Amino acid sequence: MHRSQKDVLKLGMGPGNESVVAEFILEGFSGLDQRLQLFLSLLLLLIYLTTVMGNTTIIFLVCVDHHLQTPMYFFISNLAFLEIWFTSSTTIKLLMILSSGRRTISLSSCFAQSYFYFSLGVTEFVLLVVMSFDRYVAICQPLHYAAIMKRQLCTRLVVAAWVISFTLLSYRLVFLSKLTFCGPNKIHHFFCDNSPLFKLSCSDASLVWKLDSVFLLFVLLGSLCLVLVSYMCIFHCILHMPSASGRKKAFATCSSHLIALAIVYGSCIVLYAQTSEDVSLETNRIVALLNTVLYPFLNPFIYSFRNKTVTLALKEATGRAKVWLFPQS
């Protein structure tokens, strides 16, 4: 088959003079009108900056305000830190694609993006399980909360979540490095997700695809079951609360948390709890936006900014900043 000079530059020569892809082309949302792509890039930029600023604000408040230095806000601040990196792993490249049309990505960058995306995602699911357990102990075992959720235990749980997730996902880099890509080199997505990437492999990717499916299903469904069990116990405890106002407040908090959980688990189940034949690349791109853009954007508002303790801490921090910036003469 005849290749253009531009395509030849993107291909190297492997063993036996076999053409090997040197970089991929991320299609993103190339089917959209150019003006619509520019509008989408501006909208995504606004959402991304709000996400980063919102999550950074949470981390800052938890560090400086002693009222927020509790296990719950410790976990929330770690989740905020994770969300900054999670959304950055895909959104920055998407913004470049939409605004400047720079769609190329090298093999090593593509593999690294895939590794960090899935490692951060698995870490998030582990943190969500830990946070649901923390809420269970706080609501159902309030007298033993301080004794159980000690600072040392919280730190170990968070460190374990990060280390275990990134260590277990290292198998992806090993298997990806062994795959051969000899063309075509267009990924029908805005980042290096597993299904569109594996479909481009000239070598047999069935093993890594099966390992991915089993591992992701285990993480998704296993963490979902643990979270649901925790919240079922929480709702049972709420129903037996003597105070009506306490029940109303607890239900309001838990319902907002469940909305966030529905978005992240729902989107991931649609994306990854399917066989390769059932995966729709068009559906992947739309649903992936919920997972990589919308969910990190909503997290600060769901877990923190609706909380009176956080809003009070924010007002105090803002007041101190005004005094420091504009001291009275």
XYZ file of C-alpha atoms in Angstrom:
329
model
C 0.000 0.000 0.000
C 1.365 3.435 -0.935
C 2.133 5.759 1.980
C 2.532 9.506 1.889
C 5.850 11.083 2.938
C 4.207 12.353 6.149
C 3.125 8.817 7.080
C 6.614 7.456 6.339
C 8.144 9.940 8.780
C 5.891 8.554 11.507
C 7.042 4.982 10.896
C 10.320 3.353 11.835
C 11.698 0.082 10.554
C 11.470 -2.947 12.780
C 13.105 -6.363 12.379
C 12.787 -7.774 8.879
C 12.140 -4.319 7.402
C 8.708 -4.264 9.091
C 7.312 -0.771 9.485
C 6.874 0.180 13.133
C 4.760 3.095 14.318
C 6.871 5.778 16.019
C 3.938 7.927 17.162
C 0.166 7.874 17.327
C -2.438 10.373 16.187
C -5.196 11.088 18.699
C -8.343 11.878 16.747
C -10.119 13.479 19.709
C -13.316 15.081 18.424
C -12.145 15.626 14.855
C -15.685 15.168 13.528
C -16.783 18.450 15.096
C -16.738 21.777 13.275
C -13.584 23.844 13.872
C -15.493 26.628 15.632
C -17.257 24.076 17.811
C -13.901 22.519 18.718
C -12.589 25.961 19.724
C -15.680 26.568 21.871
C -15.272 23.132 23.469
C -11.599 23.854 24.183
C -12.496 27.124 25.954
C -15.211 25.381 27.965
C -12.870 22.546 28.947
C -10.139 25.049 29.857
C -12.542 26.854 32.189
C -13.640 23.573 33.766
C -10.032 22.391 34.103
C -8.829 25.601 35.760
C -11.824 25.534 38.129
C -11.073 21.897 38.962
C -7.422 22.599 39.731
C -8.185 25.751 41.741
C -11.024 24.086 43.661
C -9.022 21.011 44.621
C -5.938 23.110 45.433
C -8.083 25.284 47.714
C -9.262 22.194 49.587
C -5.693 20.980 50.091
C -4.624 24.437 51.306
C -7.535 24.775 53.750
C -6.956 21.325 55.239
C -3.285 22.190 55.778
C -3.826 25.602 57.424
C -7.106 25.222 59.342
C -6.980 23.063 62.468
C -10.746 22.485 62.338
C -10.238 20.549 59.114
C -7.357 18.413 60.338
C -9.526 15.354 60.896
C -9.460 11.914 59.209
C -12.381 12.786 56.906
C -10.742 15.937 55.527
C -7.377 14.217 55.401
C -8.871 11.691 52.977
C -10.725 14.408 51.072
C -7.525 16.418 50.627
C -5.753 13.325 49.303
C -8.639 12.736 46.908
C -8.362 16.382 45.800
C -4.628 15.944 45.171
C -5.336 12.817 43.136
C -8.071 14.511 41.089
C -5.671 17.267 39.984
C -3.290 14.715 38.509
C -6.043 12.443 37.184
C -7.758 15.138 35.144
C -4.403 16.610 34.066
C -3.286 13.247 32.638
C -5.871 13.522 29.840
C -7.319 17.049 29.757
C -4.097 18.907 28.942
C -3.533 16.834 25.806
C -7.216 17.177 24.858
C -6.933 20.966 25.136
C -3.892 20.905 22.842
C -5.800 18.789 20.310
C -8.850 21.063 20.281
C -7.055 24.423 20.356
C -3.976 23.885 18.199
C -4.663 20.647 16.345
C -1.498 18.995 17.738
C -2.781 15.427 17.701
C 0.459 13.434 17.652
C 1.792 11.595 20.698
C 4.888 9.403 20.894
C 4.676 5.734 21.870
C 6.438 6.311 25.191
C 4.188 9.273 26.046
C 1.110 7.272 25.080
C 2.138 4.327 27.264
C 2.975 6.681 30.155
C -0.396 8.429 29.849
C -2.196 5.091 29.869
C -0.210 3.943 32.912
C -0.851 7.076 34.972
C -4.517 7.255 33.955
C -5.277 3.726 35.132
C -2.976 3.848 38.183
C -4.580 7.073 39.403
C -8.015 5.638 38.678
C -7.374 2.501 40.730
C -5.940 4.633 43.541
C -9.145 6.673 43.518
C -11.338 3.587 43.883
C -9.265 2.437 46.860
C -9.554 5.901 48.431
C -13.331 5.857 47.918
C -13.522 2.569 49.820
C -11.406 4.026 52.622
C -13.571 7.165 52.757
C -16.778 5.125 52.917
C -15.322 3.100 55.797
C -14.357 6.337 57.552
C -17.941 7.621 57.230
C -19.267 4.290 58.511
C -17.126 4.469 61.647
C -17.983 8.160 62.179
C -21.753 7.622 61.921
C -22.229 4.086 63.252
C -19.393 3.939 65.798
C -18.997 7.564 66.932
C -17.708 6.699 70.415
C -14.897 4.582 68.976
C -14.103 6.848 66.031
C -11.083 8.586 67.559
C -9.635 5.293 68.762
C -10.064 3.556 65.391
C -9.264 6.300 62.873
C -5.929 7.375 64.269
C -3.607 9.595 62.247
C -1.111 6.777 61.826
C -3.733 4.408 60.418
C -5.078 7.075 58.027
C -1.604 7.793 56.699
C -0.895 4.092 56.193
C -4.170 3.574 54.334
C -3.460 6.452 51.950
C 0.152 5.415 51.328
C -0.954 1.817 50.746
C -3.579 2.965 48.234
C -0.990 4.856 46.172
C 1.840 2.310 46.382
C -0.274 -0.800 45.740
C -2.137 0.748 42.800
C 0.961 2.055 41.022
C 2.849 -1.177 41.682
C 0.082 -3.476 40.453
C -0.480 -1.382 37.301
C 3.190 -1.614 36.362
C 2.320 -4.813 34.457
C 0.689 -2.556 31.841
C 4.008 -0.963 30.944
C 5.658 -4.371 30.633
C 2.985 -5.770 28.316
C 2.563 -2.554 26.322
C 6.306 -2.416 25.636
C 6.093 -5.910 24.127
C 3.287 -5.035 21.705
C 4.108 -4.155 18.106
C 2.371 -1.317 16.278
C 2.930 -1.272 12.511
C 0.017 0.891 11.326
C -2.514 2.361 11.137
C -1.565 4.798 13.882
C -4.823 6.700 14.488
C -6.343 6.299 17.957
C -10.068 7.026 17.839
C -10.059 8.732 21.227
C -8.703 11.834 22.950
C -6.272 9.837 25.107
C -4.537 6.458 25.088
C -7.346 4.337 26.459
C -6.972 0.563 26.406
C -9.533 -0.588 23.809
C -8.602 1.793 20.936
C -4.910 1.294 21.697
C -5.028 -2.513 21.747
C -6.997 -2.582 18.492
C -4.036 -0.950 16.713
C -1.556 -3.625 17.788
C -0.194 -5.854 15.028
C 0.839 -8.445 17.607
C -1.526 -10.488 19.756
C -2.964 -8.207 22.457
C -5.492 -10.724 23.766
C -3.453 -11.556 26.875
C -3.012 -7.976 28.081
C -6.656 -7.241 27.176
C -7.855 -10.204 29.254
C -5.598 -9.234 32.160
C -6.881 -5.672 31.945
C -10.490 -6.795 31.884
C -10.115 -9.142 34.856
C -8.135 -6.661 36.930
C -10.366 -3.667 36.184
C -13.526 -5.689 36.819
C -12.087 -6.868 40.132
C -11.217 -3.308 41.176
C -14.496 -1.820 39.916
C -16.927 -4.392 41.262
C -14.909 -5.193 44.390
C -14.624 -1.571 45.483
C -18.255 -0.907 44.494
C -19.470 -3.767 46.700
C -17.430 -2.522 49.663
C -18.693 1.044 49.196
C -22.306 -0.122 48.914
C -21.998 -2.279 52.031
C -20.600 0.688 53.971
C -23.399 3.004 52.833
C -26.083 0.389 53.522
C -24.791 0.165 57.086
C -24.672 3.960 57.260
C -28.293 4.298 56.096
C -29.329 1.671 58.632
C -27.672 3.686 61.394
C -29.212 6.938 60.117
C -32.711 5.457 60.252
C -32.202 4.684 63.928
C -31.005 8.172 64.839
C -33.260 9.781 67.481
C -32.936 13.311 66.050
C -34.960 14.143 62.925
C -32.630 17.021 62.049
C -29.629 14.714 62.396
C -31.237 12.168 60.060
C -32.023 14.864 57.498
C -28.487 16.244 57.564
C -26.909 12.794 57.294
C -29.196 11.786 54.412
C -28.414 15.015 52.536
C -24.668 14.450 52.892
C -24.806 10.767 51.902
C -27.109 11.412 48.932
C -24.662 13.920 47.418
C -21.833 11.426 47.924
C -23.876 8.723 46.182
C -24.451 11.019 43.188
C -20.686 11.422 42.795
C -20.169 7.673 43.196
C -22.862 6.989 40.585
C -21.031 9.185 38.059
C -17.602 7.630 38.535
C -18.713 4.004 38.873
C -21.375 4.299 36.179
C -18.980 5.789 33.647
C -16.231 3.260 34.392
C -18.585 0.284 34.188
C -19.785 1.500 30.775
C -16.176 1.977 29.639
C -14.455 -1.109 31.004
C -16.975 -3.761 32.113
C -17.512 -4.924 28.512
C -15.908 -7.343 26.100
C -13.814 -5.957 23.281
C -16.534 -6.679 20.700
C -19.068 -4.621 22.631
C -16.911 -1.515 23.019
C -18.179 1.472 21.048
C -15.370 3.963 20.483
C -17.854 6.802 20.004
C -19.525 5.948 23.301
C -16.103 5.724 24.960
C -15.224 9.297 24.067
C -18.466 10.755 25.409
C -18.571 8.720 28.623
C -14.834 9.255 29.220
C -15.511 13.002 29.460
C -17.752 12.312 32.461
C -14.985 10.328 34.099
C -12.009 12.562 33.299
C -13.554 16.050 33.277
C -16.963 16.236 34.974
C -16.307 14.055 38.025
C -13.057 15.803 39.090
C -14.842 19.137 38.550
C -17.787 18.186 40.811
C -15.736 16.601 43.590
C -14.759 19.812 45.446
C -18.383 20.965 45.506
C -19.806 17.598 46.568
C -17.306 16.657 49.257
C -16.222 20.032 50.605
C -17.719 23.345 49.511
C -21.243 22.306 50.568
C -19.897 21.694 54.080
C -20.338 24.545 56.574
C -16.998 23.814 58.237
C -15.186 24.177 54.920
C -17.048 27.358 53.916
C -16.255 28.879 57.315
C -12.585 27.970 56.944
C -12.608 29.489 53.455
C -14.118 32.742 54.766
C -11.525 32.933 57.537
C -8.678 32.288 55.099
C -10.054 34.917 52.713
C -10.333 37.415 55.586
C -6.744 36.808 56.654
C -5.584 37.190 53.049
C -7.373 40.546 52.755
C -5.765 41.781 55.974
C -2.337 40.674 54.739
C -2.781 42.196 51.276
C -4.536 45.379 52.352
C -3.385 46.215 55.889
C -5.163 49.102 57.552
C -3.083 52.228 57.687
